[in-house]
Coordinates of C-alpha atoms and ligand atoms in Angstrom, one line a residue:
X1 CA 24.1 72.9 -54.2
X2 CA 21.7 75.8 -54.1
X3 CA 20.7 77.7 -51.0
X4 CA 18.2 80.5 -50.7
X5 CA 18.4 83.5 -48.4
X6 CA 16.4 86.5 -47.3
X7 CA 18.5 88.0 -44.5
X8 CA 19.0 91.3 -46.5
X9 CA 15.4 92.1 -45.6
X10 CA 16.3 93.4 -42.3
X11 CA 13.7 93.0 -39.6
X12 CA 14.1 96.0 -37.2
X13 CA 14.3 94.9 -33.6
X14 CA 14.5 97.1 -30.5
X15 CA 17.9 97.2 -28.9
X16 CA 18.5 94.4 -26.5
X17 CA 15.9 92.1 -28.2
X18 CA 16.9 88.5 -27.5
X19 CA 16.6 87.2 -31.0
X20 CA 20.0 86.8 -32.7
X21 CA 19.0 88.2 -36.0
X22 CA 22.6 88.8 -37.1
X23 CA 23.2 85.0 -37.3
X24 CA 21.5 84.9 -40.8
X25 CA 23.8 87.4 -42.4
X26 CA 26.8 85.9 -40.7
X27 CA 26.0 82.4 -42.1
X28 CA 25.6 83.8 -45.6
X29 CA 28.9 85.7 -45.3
X30 CA 30.7 82.5 -44.1
X31 CA 29.2 80.3 -46.8
X32 CA 30.2 82.7 -49.5
X33 CA 33.8 82.8 -48.2
X34 CA 34.4 79.2 -47.0
X35 CA 32.0 77.1 -49.0
X36 CA 31.8 78.7 -52.5
X37 CA 30.3 75.4 -53.8
X38 CA 27.1 76.5 -52.2
X39 CA 25.3 78.7 -54.8
X40 CA 23.5 81.5 -52.8
X41 CA 20.3 82.8 -54.3
X42 CA 17.8 85.4 -53.2
X43 CA 14.5 83.9 -52.1
X44 CA 11.3 85.1 -53.7
X45 CA 8.3 85.9 -51.5
X46 CA 5.6 83.3 -51.0
X47 CA 2.3 84.5 -52.4
X48 CA -1.0 84.8 -50.6
X49 CA -2.3 81.8 -52.5
X50 CA 0.7 79.7 -51.4
X51 CA 0.4 80.8 -47.8
X52 CA -3.3 80.0 -47.9
X53 CA -2.5 76.3 -48.5
X54 CA -1.8 76.3 -44.7
X55 CA -2.8 79.7 -43.2
X56 CA -6.2 81.3 -42.8
X57 CA -6.9 84.2 -45.1
X58 CA -7.6 86.5 -42.0
X59 CA -4.2 85.7 -40.5
X60 CA -2.3 86.3 -43.8
X61 CA -4.2 89.5 -44.2
X62 CA -3.5 90.7 -40.6
X63 CA 0.3 90.0 -41.0
X64 CA 0.3 91.9 -44.3
X65 CA -1.5 95.0 -43.0
X66 CA 0.0 95.0 -39.5
X67 CA -3.4 94.6 -37.9
X68 CA -2.8 91.6 -35.7
X69 CA -4.3 91.9 -32.2
X70 CA -1.5 93.0 -29.7
X71 CA -1.6 89.7 -27.9
X72 CA -1.1 87.8 -31.1
X73 CA 1.7 90.1 -32.1
X74 CA 3.4 89.5 -28.7
X75 CA 3.1 85.8 -29.1
X76 CA 5.2 86.0 -32.3
X77 CA 7.8 87.9 -30.3
X78 CA 8.7 90.4 -33.0
X79 CA 7.2 93.9 -33.4
X80 CA 5.3 94.3 -36.7
X81 CA 6.9 96.3 -39.5
X82 CA 6.5 96.0 -43.3
X83 CA 10.0 94.4 -43.3
X84 CA 8.8 91.7 -40.8
X85 CA 5.9 90.8 -43.0
X86 CA 8.1 90.7 -46.1
X87 CA 10.8 88.7 -44.5
X88 CA 8.3 86.1 -43.2
X89 CA 7.1 85.6 -46.8
X90 CA 10.6 85.4 -48.2
X91 CA 11.5 82.8 -45.6
X92 CA 8.7 80.6 -46.7
X93 CA 9.6 81.2 -50.3
X94 CA 13.2 80.1 -49.6
X95 CA 12.0 76.7 -48.3
X96 CA 9.6 76.3 -51.2
X97 CA 12.4 77.0 -53.7
X98 CA 14.7 74.6 -51.9
X99 CA 12.1 71.8 -52.0
X100 CA 11.4 72.5 -55.7
X101 CA 15.1 72.4 -56.5
X102 CA 15.6 69.2 -54.6
X103 CA 12.5 67.6 -56.3
X104 CA 13.7 68.7 -59.7
X105 CA 16.6 66.3 -59.6
X106 CA 19.4 68.0 -57.7
X107 CA 18.3 65.9 -54.7
X108 CA 19.4 68.4 -52.1
X109 CA 18.9 72.2 -51.5
X110 CA 18.6 74.5 -48.5
X111 CA 17.2 77.6 -46.9
X112 CA 19.6 79.8 -44.9
X113 CA 16.7 80.5 -42.5
X114 CA 13.3 78.9 -42.1
X115 CA 12.1 76.1 -39.8
X116 CA 9.4 78.3 -38.3
X117 CA 7.6 75.4 -36.8
X118 CA 5.7 77.1 -34.0
X119 CA 3.5 78.9 -36.5
X120 CA -0.1 77.6 -36.6
X121 CA -2.7 78.0 -39.4
X122 CA -4.2 81.0 -37.7
X123 CA -1.4 82.5 -35.5
X124 CA 2.3 82.9 -35.1
X125 CA 4.3 82.0 -32.0
X126 CA 7.9 81.8 -30.7
X127 CA 9.6 83.9 -33.4
X128 CA 7.6 82.1 -36.1
X129 CA 5.2 84.0 -38.4
X130 CA 4.3 81.5 -41.2
X131 CA 5.1 77.8 -41.2
X132 CA 7.5 77.4 -44.1
X133 CA 7.9 73.6 -44.0
X134 CA 4.1 73.2 -43.9
X135 CA 3.5 75.6 -46.8
X136 CA 6.3 74.0 -48.8
X137 CA 5.0 70.5 -48.2
X138 CA 1.5 71.4 -49.3
X139 CA 2.7 73.3 -52.4
X140 CA 5.0 70.5 -53.5
X141 CA 2.1 68.1 -53.2
X142 CA 0.0 70.3 -55.3
X143 CA 2.7 70.7 -58.0
X144 CA 3.4 67.0 -57.9
X145 CA -0.3 66.3 -58.4
X146 CA -0.4 68.5 -61.5
X147 CA 2.6 67.0 -63.2
X148 CA 2.5 63.4 -61.9
X149 CA -1.2 62.7 -61.5
X150 CA -0.9 59.0 -62.1
X151 CA 1.7 58.5 -59.4
X152 CA -0.5 59.4 -56.5
X153 CA -0.2 61.9 -53.7
X154 CA 3.4 63.1 -52.9
X155 CA 4.2 62.0 -49.3
X156 CA 6.3 64.3 -47.3
X157 CA 8.3 63.7 -44.1
X158 CA 9.1 66.7 -41.9
X159 CA 12.1 65.7 -39.8
X160 CA 12.3 68.3 -37.1
X161 CA 15.5 68.1 -35.1
X162 CA 15.2 71.6 -33.6
X163 CA 15.3 71.3 -29.8
X164 CA 11.8 72.7 -29.5
X165 CA 8.8 70.7 -30.5
X166 CA 7.3 71.5 -33.9
X167 CA 3.9 72.1 -32.4
X168 CA 2.5 74.2 -35.2
X169 CA 3.5 71.7 -37.8
X170 CA 2.1 68.8 -35.8
X171 CA -1.2 70.6 -35.4
X172 CA -1.4 71.6 -39.1
X173 CA -0.9 68.0 -40.2
X174 CA -2.8 66.3 -37.4
X175 CA -5.4 64.8 -39.7
X176 CA -3.3 64.5 -42.8
X177 CA -1.8 61.1 -43.5
X178 CA 0.2 62.3 -46.5
X179 CA 2.6 64.3 -44.3
X180 CA 4.6 62.6 -41.5
X181 CA 5.8 64.9 -38.7
X182 CA 8.7 63.6 -36.7
X183 CA 10.1 65.8 -33.8
X184 CA 12.9 65.1 -31.4
X185 CA 12.8 67.7 -28.7
X186 CA 13.5 68.7 -25.1
X187 CA 10.7 67.4 -22.9
X188 CA 10.9 70.4 -20.6
X189 CA 11.5 73.0 -23.2
X190 CA 9.1 75.4 -25.0
X191 CA 6.3 74.9 -26.1
X192 CA 5.0 73.8 -22.8
X193 CA 1.8 72.5 -24.3
X194 CA 3.0 70.2 -27.0
X195 CA 0.8 69.0 -29.9
X196 CA 0.9 65.4 -30.8
X197 CA 2.7 64.7 -34.1
X198 CA 3.1 61.4 -35.9
X199 CA 6.2 60.6 -33.9
X200 CA 7.4 62.7 -30.9
X201 CA 10.6 61.8 -29.0
X202 CA 11.1 63.7 -25.7
X203 CA 14.6 64.1 -24.5
X204 CA 15.7 64.9 -20.9
X205 CA 17.6 68.0 -20.0
X206 CA 21.3 67.5 -20.4
X207 CA 20.9 64.8 -23.0
X208 CA 24.3 64.2 -24.8
X209 CA 25.5 62.9 -28.1
X210 CA 25.2 59.1 -27.4
X211 CA 21.7 59.2 -26.0
X212 CA 20.5 61.7 -28.7
X213 CA 21.9 59.7 -31.6
X214 CA 20.4 56.5 -30.3
X215 CA 17.0 58.2 -30.0
X216 CA 17.4 59.5 -33.6
X217 CA 18.3 56.0 -34.9
X218 CA 15.2 54.5 -33.3
X219 CA 13.0 57.3 -34.6
X220 CA 14.3 56.9 -38.2
X221 CA 13.7 53.2 -37.9
X222 CA 10.1 53.7 -36.8
X223 CA 9.5 56.3 -39.5
X224 CA 10.8 53.8 -42.0
X225 CA 8.3 51.2 -40.8
X226 CA 5.3 53.6 -41.0
X227 CA 6.0 55.9 -43.9
X228 CA 7.6 56.1 -47.3
X229 CA 8.3 59.7 -48.2
X230 CA 8.9 61.2 -51.6
X231 CA 10.4 64.3 -50.1
X232 CA 12.1 65.1 -46.7
X233 CA 12.1 68.5 -45.2
X234 CA 14.8 68.6 -42.5
X235 CA 14.8 71.2 -39.8
X236 CA 18.5 71.1 -38.8
X237 CA 18.2 73.2 -35.6
X238 CA 21.4 74.3 -34.0
X239 CA 19.8 74.7 -30.6
X240 CA 20.5 71.2 -29.3
X241 CA 24.1 72.4 -29.1
X242 CA 25.7 72.5 -25.6
X243 CA 26.5 76.2 -26.1
X244 CA 22.9 77.2 -26.7
X245 CA 21.2 79.6 -24.3
X246 CA 17.7 78.0 -24.7
X247 CA 18.4 74.4 -25.7
X248 CA 19.0 72.6 -22.4
X249 CA 20.7 69.7 -24.2
X250 CA 24.4 69.0 -24.4
X251 CA 25.2 67.9 -28.0
X252 CA 28.7 68.6 -29.2
X253 CA 29.7 69.9 -32.6
X254 CA 30.7 66.4 -33.5
X255 CA 27.4 65.0 -32.2
X256 CA 25.4 67.4 -34.3
X257 CA 27.5 66.7 -37.4
X258 CA 26.8 63.0 -36.9
X259 CA 23.1 63.8 -36.5
X260 CA 23.1 65.7 -39.8
X261 CA 25.0 62.9 -41.6
X262 CA 22.5 60.3 -40.3
X263 CA 19.5 62.2 -41.7
X264 CA 21.1 63.1 -45.0
X265 CA 22.3 59.5 -45.4
X266 CA 18.9 58.1 -44.6
X267 CA 17.4 60.2 -47.4
X268 CA 20.3 59.5 -49.8
X269 CA 20.3 55.8 -49.4
X270 CA 16.6 55.8 -50.3
X271 CA 17.1 58.4 -53.0
X272 CA 14.5 60.7 -51.5
X273 CA 15.1 64.4 -52.3
X274 CA 15.7 66.5 -49.2
X275 CA 15.5 70.2 -48.4
X276 CA 17.1 71.4 -45.2
X277 CA 16.4 74.6 -43.2
X278 CA 18.2 76.1 -40.3
X279 CA 15.5 76.5 -37.6
X280 CA 16.6 77.6 -34.1
X281 CA 20.0 78.5 -32.7
X282 CA 20.6 80.8 -29.8
X283 CA 24.3 80.3 -28.9
X284 CA 25.7 82.2 -26.0
X285 CA 28.4 82.8 -28.6
X286 CA 26.6 83.4 -31.9
X287 CA 29.6 82.1 -33.8
X288 CA 29.0 78.7 -32.2
X289 CA 25.5 78.6 -33.7
X290 CA 26.8 79.6 -37.1
X291 CA 29.5 77.0 -36.8
X292 CA 26.9 74.2 -36.3
X293 CA 25.1 75.5 -39.4
X294 CA 28.3 75.7 -41.4
X295 CA 29.0 72.0 -40.5
X296 CA 25.5 71.1 -41.7
X297 CA 26.3 72.7 -45.1
X298 CA 29.7 71.1 -45.3
X299 CA 28.2 67.6 -44.6
X300 CA 25.4 68.3 -47.1
X301 CA 27.8 69.2 -49.9
X302 CA 29.2 65.6 -49.8
X303 CA 25.7 64.3 -50.4
X304 CA 24.9 66.9 -53.1
X305 CA 28.0 65.7 -54.9
X306 CA 26.6 62.1 -54.8
X307 CA 23.3 63.2 -56.1
X308 CA 25.1 65.1 -58.9
X309 CA 27.1 62.1 -60.0
X310 CA 24.0 59.8 -59.8
X311 CA 22.2 62.3 -61.9
X312 CA 25.0 62.4 -64.5
X313 CA 25.1 58.6 -64.6
X314 CA 21.4 58.5 -65.2
X315 CA 21.6 61.1 -68.0
X316 CA 21.3 59.2 -71.3
X317 CA 17.6 58.7 -71.9
X318 CA 16.7 59.6 -68.4
X319 CA 13.4 61.4 -67.9
X320 CA 13.8 62.4 -64.3
X321 CA 17.2 63.2 -62.8
X322 CA 18.9 61.1 -60.1
X323 CA 16.3 58.3 -60.1
X324 CA 14.3 60.2 -57.5
X325 CA 11.5 58.2 -56.0
X326 CA 8.2 59.3 -57.5
X327 CA 6.0 56.4 -56.7
X328 CA 4.2 57.8 -53.7
X329 CA 1.0 55.9 -53.5
X330 CA -1.6 57.7 -51.4
X331 CA -2.1 56.1 -48.0
Ligands
ZN1 ZN1 14.2 75.8 -31.5

């Protein structure tokens, strides 16, 4: 299974800044040591043209040149630097590459960062500069249209299980029936003004494993009734964990692992390629956040192996690997 990273583009933060930047490098270090089956690859940067599938040219330009108005820069929550701009592009590039890889027959691939779901078309917010899942969804649709014109528009489900609502993503796709936005999030958590997505599930403070997993089950059933994706982008946020500073929910390590398995299984049983990204995680103990993420990778490896054997079985005479579902009729 391939996973793309960009943590070596270090975004300089002032001392005492509350964003746990070190978690990205730590995840890569642990993956390299403990799960060598995950092939770690440097992400390329998303181009202006790719970003413009979602973002306004003036916003892309202001991020590149460091000319965002101070209030807009503050809303992102990071000070501007050339490294900030580069890193934001690489993080989008990593999700794009993971989607492309999953769509090309491997079935499953990942970004070691990403999940910047608070970014809107014309502004960033809440540690999110560009919306990686949104750009990747639109780019995969464009690439799919070029190579599989007769099969209709690629339909993408963005399954956002970060504890915060994916407000930027919901807004971007508000009038787009070809992308389904599902978000399970804390009702009382940031963002305080939520944007309606295709399916929003609000959870109370203190929500534990059983309640969460039941809500997820119902949400997946409803998505199933309403939408048939040809690609799933999964935001496997670590911030619903009980050890999270910002999450306000109480999921255990086991609960989150069951959550991951449920989503990965949903995609696998329908043979829908899936790319997963890390999204938020603000553990009081950073190692707990990284552990949640490691568990996601360990679970995913099991499914990557299934995709691989299905792909090998389909080999003689097969034109596309792993019998991926391409028949995505436009709505
Ligand atoms: Zn979050």
